[in-house]
XYZ file of C-alpha atoms in Angstrom:
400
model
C 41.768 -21.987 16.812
C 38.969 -21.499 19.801
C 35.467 -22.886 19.747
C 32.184 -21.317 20.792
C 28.584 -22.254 20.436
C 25.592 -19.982 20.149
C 21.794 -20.508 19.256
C 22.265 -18.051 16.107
C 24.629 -16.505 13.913
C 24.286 -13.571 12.218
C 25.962 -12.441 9.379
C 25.701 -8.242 9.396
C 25.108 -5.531 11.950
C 22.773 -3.494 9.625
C 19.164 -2.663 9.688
C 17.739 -6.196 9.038
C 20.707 -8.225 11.193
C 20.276 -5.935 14.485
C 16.301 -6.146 14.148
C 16.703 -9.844 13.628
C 18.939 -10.436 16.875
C 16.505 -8.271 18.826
C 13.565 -10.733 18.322
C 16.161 -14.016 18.425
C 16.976 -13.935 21.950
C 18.873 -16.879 23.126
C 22.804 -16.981 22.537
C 23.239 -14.845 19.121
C 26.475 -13.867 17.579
C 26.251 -10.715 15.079
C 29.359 -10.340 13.250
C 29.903 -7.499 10.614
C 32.763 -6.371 8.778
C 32.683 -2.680 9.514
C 34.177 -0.764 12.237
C 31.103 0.310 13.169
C 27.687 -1.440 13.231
C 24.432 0.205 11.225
C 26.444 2.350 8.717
C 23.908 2.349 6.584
C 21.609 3.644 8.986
C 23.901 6.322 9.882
C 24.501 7.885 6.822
C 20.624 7.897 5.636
C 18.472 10.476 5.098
C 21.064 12.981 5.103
C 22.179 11.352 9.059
C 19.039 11.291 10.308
C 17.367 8.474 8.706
C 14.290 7.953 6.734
C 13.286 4.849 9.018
C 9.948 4.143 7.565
C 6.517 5.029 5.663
C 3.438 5.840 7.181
C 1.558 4.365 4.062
C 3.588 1.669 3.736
C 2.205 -1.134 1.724
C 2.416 -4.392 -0.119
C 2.183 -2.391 -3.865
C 5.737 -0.128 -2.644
C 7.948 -3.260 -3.299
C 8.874 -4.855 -6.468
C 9.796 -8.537 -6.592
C 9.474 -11.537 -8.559
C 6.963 -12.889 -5.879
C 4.425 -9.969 -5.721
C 3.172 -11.645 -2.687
C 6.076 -12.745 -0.612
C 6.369 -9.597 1.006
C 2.911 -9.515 1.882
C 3.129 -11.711 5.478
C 6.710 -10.206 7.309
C 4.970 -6.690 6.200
C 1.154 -7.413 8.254
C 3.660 -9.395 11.777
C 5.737 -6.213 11.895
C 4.293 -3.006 10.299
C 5.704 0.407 10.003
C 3.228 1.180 13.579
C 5.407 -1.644 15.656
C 8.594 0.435 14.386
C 7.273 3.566 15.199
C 6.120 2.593 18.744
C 9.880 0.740 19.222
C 11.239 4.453 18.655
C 8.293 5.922 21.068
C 9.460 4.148 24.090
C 13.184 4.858 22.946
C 12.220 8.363 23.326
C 13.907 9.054 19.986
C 11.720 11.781 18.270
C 10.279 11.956 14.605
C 8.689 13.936 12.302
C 7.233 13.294 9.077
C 8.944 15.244 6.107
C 6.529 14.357 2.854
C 4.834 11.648 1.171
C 4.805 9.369 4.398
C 8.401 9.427 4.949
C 9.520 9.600 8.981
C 12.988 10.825 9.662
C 14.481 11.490 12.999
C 14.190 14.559 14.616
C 17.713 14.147 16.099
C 20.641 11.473 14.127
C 20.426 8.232 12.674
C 22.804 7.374 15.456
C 19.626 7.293 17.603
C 18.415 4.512 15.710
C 21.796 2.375 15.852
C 21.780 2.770 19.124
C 18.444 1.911 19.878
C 19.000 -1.574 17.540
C 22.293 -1.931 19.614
C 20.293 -2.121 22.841
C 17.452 -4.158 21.597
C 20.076 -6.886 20.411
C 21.862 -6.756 23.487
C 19.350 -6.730 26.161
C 17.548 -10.077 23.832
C 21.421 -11.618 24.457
C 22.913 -10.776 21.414
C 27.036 -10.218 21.253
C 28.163 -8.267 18.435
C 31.537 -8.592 16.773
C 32.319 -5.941 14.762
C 35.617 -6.087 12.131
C 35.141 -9.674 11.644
C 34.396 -11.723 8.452
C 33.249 -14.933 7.235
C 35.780 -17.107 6.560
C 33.802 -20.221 5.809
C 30.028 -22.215 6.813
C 29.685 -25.520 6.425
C 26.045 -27.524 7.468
C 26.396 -30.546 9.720
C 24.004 -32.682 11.829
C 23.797 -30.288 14.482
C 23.612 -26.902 12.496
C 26.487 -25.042 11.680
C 29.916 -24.524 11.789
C 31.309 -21.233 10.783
C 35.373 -20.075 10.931
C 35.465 -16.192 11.694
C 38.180 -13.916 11.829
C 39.112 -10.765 13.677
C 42.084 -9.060 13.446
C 43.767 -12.197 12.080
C 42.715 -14.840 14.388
C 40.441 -17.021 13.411
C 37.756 -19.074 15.630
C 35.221 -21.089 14.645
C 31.751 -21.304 15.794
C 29.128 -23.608 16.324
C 25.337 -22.395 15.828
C 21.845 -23.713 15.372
C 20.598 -21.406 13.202
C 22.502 -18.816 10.610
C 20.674 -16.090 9.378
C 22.259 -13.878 6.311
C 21.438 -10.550 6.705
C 24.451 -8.913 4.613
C 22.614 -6.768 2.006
C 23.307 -6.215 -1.876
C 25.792 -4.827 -3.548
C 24.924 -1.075 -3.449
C 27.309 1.453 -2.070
C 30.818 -0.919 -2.274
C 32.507 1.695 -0.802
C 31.114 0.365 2.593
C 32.226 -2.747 1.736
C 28.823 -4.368 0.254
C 29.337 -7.206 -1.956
C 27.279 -10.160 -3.382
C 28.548 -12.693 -0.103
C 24.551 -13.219 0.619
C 24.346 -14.511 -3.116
C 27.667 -16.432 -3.252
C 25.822 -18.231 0.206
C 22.505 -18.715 -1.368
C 24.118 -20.525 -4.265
C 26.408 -22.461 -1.941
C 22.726 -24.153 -0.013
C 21.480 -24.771 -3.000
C 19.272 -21.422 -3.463
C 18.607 -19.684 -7.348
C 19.376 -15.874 -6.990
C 17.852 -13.462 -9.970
C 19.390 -10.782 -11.963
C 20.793 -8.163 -9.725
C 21.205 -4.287 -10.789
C 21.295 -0.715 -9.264
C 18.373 0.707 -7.903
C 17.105 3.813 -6.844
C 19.644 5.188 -8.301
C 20.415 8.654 -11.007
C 20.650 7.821 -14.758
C 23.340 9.102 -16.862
C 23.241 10.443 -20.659
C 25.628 10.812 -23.220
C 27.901 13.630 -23.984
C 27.275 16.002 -20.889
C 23.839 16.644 -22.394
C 22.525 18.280 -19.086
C 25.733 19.657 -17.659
C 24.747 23.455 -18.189
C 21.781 22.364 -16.318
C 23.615 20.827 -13.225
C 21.992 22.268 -10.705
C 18.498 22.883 -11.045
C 15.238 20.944 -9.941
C 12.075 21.416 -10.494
C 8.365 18.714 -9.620
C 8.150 16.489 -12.341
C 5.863 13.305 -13.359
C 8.544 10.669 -14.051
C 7.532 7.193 -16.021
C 9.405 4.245 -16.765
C 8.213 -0.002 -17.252
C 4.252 1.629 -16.886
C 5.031 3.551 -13.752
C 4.724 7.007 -12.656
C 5.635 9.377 -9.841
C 5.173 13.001 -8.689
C 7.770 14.224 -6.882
C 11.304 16.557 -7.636
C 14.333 16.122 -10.480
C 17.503 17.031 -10.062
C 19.846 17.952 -13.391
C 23.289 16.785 -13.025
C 26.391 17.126 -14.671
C 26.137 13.241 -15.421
C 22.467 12.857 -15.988
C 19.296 13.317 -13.871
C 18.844 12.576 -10.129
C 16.297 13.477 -7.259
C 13.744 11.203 -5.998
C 11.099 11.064 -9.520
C 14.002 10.166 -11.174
C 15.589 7.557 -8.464
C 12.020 5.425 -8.089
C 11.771 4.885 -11.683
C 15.295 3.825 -11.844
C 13.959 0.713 -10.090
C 11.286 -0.098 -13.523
C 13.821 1.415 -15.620
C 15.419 -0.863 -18.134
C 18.371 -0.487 -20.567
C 17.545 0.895 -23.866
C 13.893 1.740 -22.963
C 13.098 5.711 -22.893
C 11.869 7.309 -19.935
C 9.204 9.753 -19.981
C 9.026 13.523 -18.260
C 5.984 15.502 -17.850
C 7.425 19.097 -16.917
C 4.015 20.628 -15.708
C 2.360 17.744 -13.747
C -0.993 18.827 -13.147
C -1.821 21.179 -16.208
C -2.744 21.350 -19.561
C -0.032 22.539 -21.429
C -1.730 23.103 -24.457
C -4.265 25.349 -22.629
C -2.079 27.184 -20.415
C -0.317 28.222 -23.456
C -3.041 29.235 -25.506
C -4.137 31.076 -23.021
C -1.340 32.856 -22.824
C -1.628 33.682 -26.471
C -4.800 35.420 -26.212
C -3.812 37.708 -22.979
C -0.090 38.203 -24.387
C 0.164 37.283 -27.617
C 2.803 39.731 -27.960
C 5.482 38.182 -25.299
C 8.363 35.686 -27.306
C 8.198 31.958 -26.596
C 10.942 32.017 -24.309
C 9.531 34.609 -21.766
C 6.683 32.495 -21.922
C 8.593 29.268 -21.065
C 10.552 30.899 -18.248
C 7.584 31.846 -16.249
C 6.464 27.773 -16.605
C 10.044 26.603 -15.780
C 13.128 27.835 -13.607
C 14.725 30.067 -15.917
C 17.795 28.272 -16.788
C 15.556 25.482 -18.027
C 13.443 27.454 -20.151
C 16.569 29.226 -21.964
C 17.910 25.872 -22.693
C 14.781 24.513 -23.923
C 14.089 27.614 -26.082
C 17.493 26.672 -27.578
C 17.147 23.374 -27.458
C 13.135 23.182 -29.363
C 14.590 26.510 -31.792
C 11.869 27.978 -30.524
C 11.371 31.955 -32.359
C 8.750 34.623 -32.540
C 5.915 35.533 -30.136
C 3.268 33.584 -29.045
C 0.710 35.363 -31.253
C 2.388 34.001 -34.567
C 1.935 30.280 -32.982
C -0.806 28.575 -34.447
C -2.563 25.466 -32.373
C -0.556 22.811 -34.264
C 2.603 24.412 -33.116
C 1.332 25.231 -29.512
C 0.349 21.306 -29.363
C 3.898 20.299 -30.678
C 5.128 22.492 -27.563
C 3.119 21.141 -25.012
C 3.857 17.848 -25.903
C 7.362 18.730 -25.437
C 6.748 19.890 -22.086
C 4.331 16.969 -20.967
C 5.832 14.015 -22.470
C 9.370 14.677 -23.239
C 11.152 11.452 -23.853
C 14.835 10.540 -23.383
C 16.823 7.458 -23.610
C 19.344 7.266 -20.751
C 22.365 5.619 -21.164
C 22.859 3.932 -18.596
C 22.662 4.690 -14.567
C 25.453 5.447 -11.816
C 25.867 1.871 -10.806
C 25.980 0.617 -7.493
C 28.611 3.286 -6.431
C 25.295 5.514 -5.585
C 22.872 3.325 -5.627
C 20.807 3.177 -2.572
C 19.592 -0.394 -2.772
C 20.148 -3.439 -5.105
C 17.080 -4.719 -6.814
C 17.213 -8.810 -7.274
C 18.515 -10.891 -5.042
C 18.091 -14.548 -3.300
C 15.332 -15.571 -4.986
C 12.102 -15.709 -2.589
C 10.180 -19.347 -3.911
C 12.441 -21.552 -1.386
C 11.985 -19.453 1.423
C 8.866 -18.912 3.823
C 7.515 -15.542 3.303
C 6.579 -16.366 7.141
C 10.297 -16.841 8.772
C 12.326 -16.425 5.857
C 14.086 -19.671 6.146
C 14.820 -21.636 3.613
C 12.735 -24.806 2.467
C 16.298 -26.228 1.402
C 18.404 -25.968 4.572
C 16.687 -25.904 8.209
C 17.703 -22.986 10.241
C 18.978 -21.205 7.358
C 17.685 -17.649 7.223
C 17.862 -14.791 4.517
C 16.203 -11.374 5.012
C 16.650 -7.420 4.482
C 18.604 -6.255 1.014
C 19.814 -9.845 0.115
C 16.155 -11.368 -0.540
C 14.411 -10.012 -3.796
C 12.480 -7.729 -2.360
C 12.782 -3.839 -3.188
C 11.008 -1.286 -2.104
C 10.510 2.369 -3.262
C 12.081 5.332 -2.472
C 10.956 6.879 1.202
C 11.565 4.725 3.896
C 10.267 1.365 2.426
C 13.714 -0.644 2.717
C 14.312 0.097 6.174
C 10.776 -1.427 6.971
C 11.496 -4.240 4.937
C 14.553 -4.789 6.843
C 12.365 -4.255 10.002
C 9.821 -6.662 9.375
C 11.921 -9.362 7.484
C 14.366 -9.040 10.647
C 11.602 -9.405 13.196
C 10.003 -12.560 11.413
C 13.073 -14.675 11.072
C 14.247 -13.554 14.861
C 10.961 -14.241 16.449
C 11.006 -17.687 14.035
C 14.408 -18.618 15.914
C 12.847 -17.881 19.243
C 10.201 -19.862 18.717
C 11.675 -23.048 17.338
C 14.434 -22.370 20.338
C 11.396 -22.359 23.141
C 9.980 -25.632 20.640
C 6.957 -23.189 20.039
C 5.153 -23.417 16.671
């Protein structure tokens, strides 16, 4: 078994591991178990990656610190990302609420990360896993192993950048957690997030298909933005943010016409065609497959001119705040982050290493810190990247 010594190891080549060895400098080591590093990256956004928000801010994240988040977020902001991918010459676009995407493929962005660690020093070593850490007086000694060999290295600092538990088909797992514990560090209740809830029975399968804008609201929350039917349940982004507030049991709430008055719109309708059926009525406020099932679905019979105002009320609060208990959500097979994580009172919301061990380092997916849906995660992963790496830099150069 060789030996090697480096300034920094780093455990993942994703979003938050890459950033992190681009501000490290020095002798870093980035080892990942994937073929590939930034896999993540390159499957986002449909390939071409929702990298950040323009109106990113503290209130987008959910934690059990509301403020930890607060100082990585103001050292590295969604600008500083924006102007990396400027002078990469990797062009952008903004496609709604906020949320940048590249013009071209998330591969730009990998590759862009890839250069950034490498020109700051970093080696990456890709199809090799942890084998074991251990602390000792002069940092840390890890055992790696590619392709069956193992080596074991020697580094100041380690830095545990290996994300949640969402999307195990990539090969995510709870190894930043199992760490964590190992140092001494209290982790909090992990589950799916932003992620599509299921119901019973195929309720919504004849619906699979169709979306329309919704208000969504779960745990006090609310958004304004698209649902998706499934065969399983309901999807799209309303429906993935409040999977993050969402809790099992509790019922979620749907407002069909965000915007409108129901209740007026209707009874409108009822004096300018009192003569049309409820159903005709629905299908010109909903897509039309939605509307048939609903007028099956509420028994809804007879025109609108036999409605009275109680019964046009009833309606309208079907439409505006229709609630449904799901029964559960997709798990982390879809989900796109995990919310929970290593839990953020021993670390420094400045460098994100811990107050337990010295030169121990958690950031990105693994810390509890979520964001919403729309880019937040990746600037997370940005910002908690950049202040642990320039940390390590600066304790390397004996700087403050």
């Amino acid at each position: 078994m060789s030996d090697a010594s480096y300034d920094t190891l780093i455990l993942g080549a994703g979003a938050a591991g890459l950033m992190c060895a681009a501000h490290a400098g020095g002798q870093a080591l980035v080892i990942d178990h994937a073929k590939a590093p930034g896999e993540k990256i390159r499957i986002s956004g449909g390939g071409r990656c929702n990298f950040t928000n323009m109106y990113t801010a503290p209130e987008n994240f959910l934690g059990g610190n509301p403020h930890f988040h607060k100082s990585a977020l103001s050292r590295y902001t969604q600008w500083d990302f924006i102007a990396l991918m400027d002078s990469h010459g990797i062009s952008w676009h903004e496609k709604t609420l906020g949320q940048l995407f590249c013009d071209g493929s998330a591969r730009q962005v990998v590759a862009m990360l890839m250069q950034e660690a490498r020109t700051a020093g970093a080696e990456v070593a890709l199809q090799t896993r942890l084998v074991d850490l251990d602390k000792n007086d002069n940092g840390f000694a890890a055992v790696i192993e590619t392709e069956g060999r193992q080596n074991r290295v020697h580094a100041r600092s380690v830095v545990v950048a290996t994300g949640g538990k969402s999307i195990p088909a990539m090969g995510a797992s709870g190894m930043a957690y199992d760490i964590a514990r190992q140092f001494g560090h209290d982790t909090t209740d992990t589950r799916a997030a932003l992620v599509p809830l299921t119901f019973p029975d195929g309720r919504f399968k004849p619906l699979a298909g169709v979306s329309l804008p919704v208000r969504s609201g779960a745990g006090g929350v609310s958004f304004d933005e698209a649902m998706l039917f499934t065969h399983r349940g309901l999807s799209g982004p309303a429906i993935l943010q409040i999977s993050s507030y969402w809790r099992e049991g509790e019922a979620i709430t749907l407002d069909l016409l965000p915007g409108q008055d129901a209740f007026t719109v209707l009874r409108e309708a009822r004096q300018s065609a009192g003569r049309r059926n409820l159903s005709t009525v629905l299908a010109q406020l909903l897509p039309s497959r939605l509307a048939a099932w609903m007028t099956e679905e509420l028994d809804l019979r007879g025109n609108l001119a036999d409605q009275g105002d109680a019964a046009l009320r009833e309606l309208a609060a079907r439409l505006q705040h229709w609630q449904l208990t799901p029964a559960g959500t997709e798990g982390y097979r879809t989900a796109e982050v995990t919310l929970g994580g290593v839990e953020t009172g021993a670390l420094s919301s400045k460098t994100m290493e811990s107050r337990h061990v010295g030169g121990l380092y958690f950031i990105g997916e693994a810390v509890d810190v979520t964001g919403w849906l729309g880019g937040y995660n990746f600037q997370w992963a940005w910002s908690s990247g950049a202040a642990a790496g320039r940390a390590i830099s600066a304790a390397r150069r004996g700087g403050p």
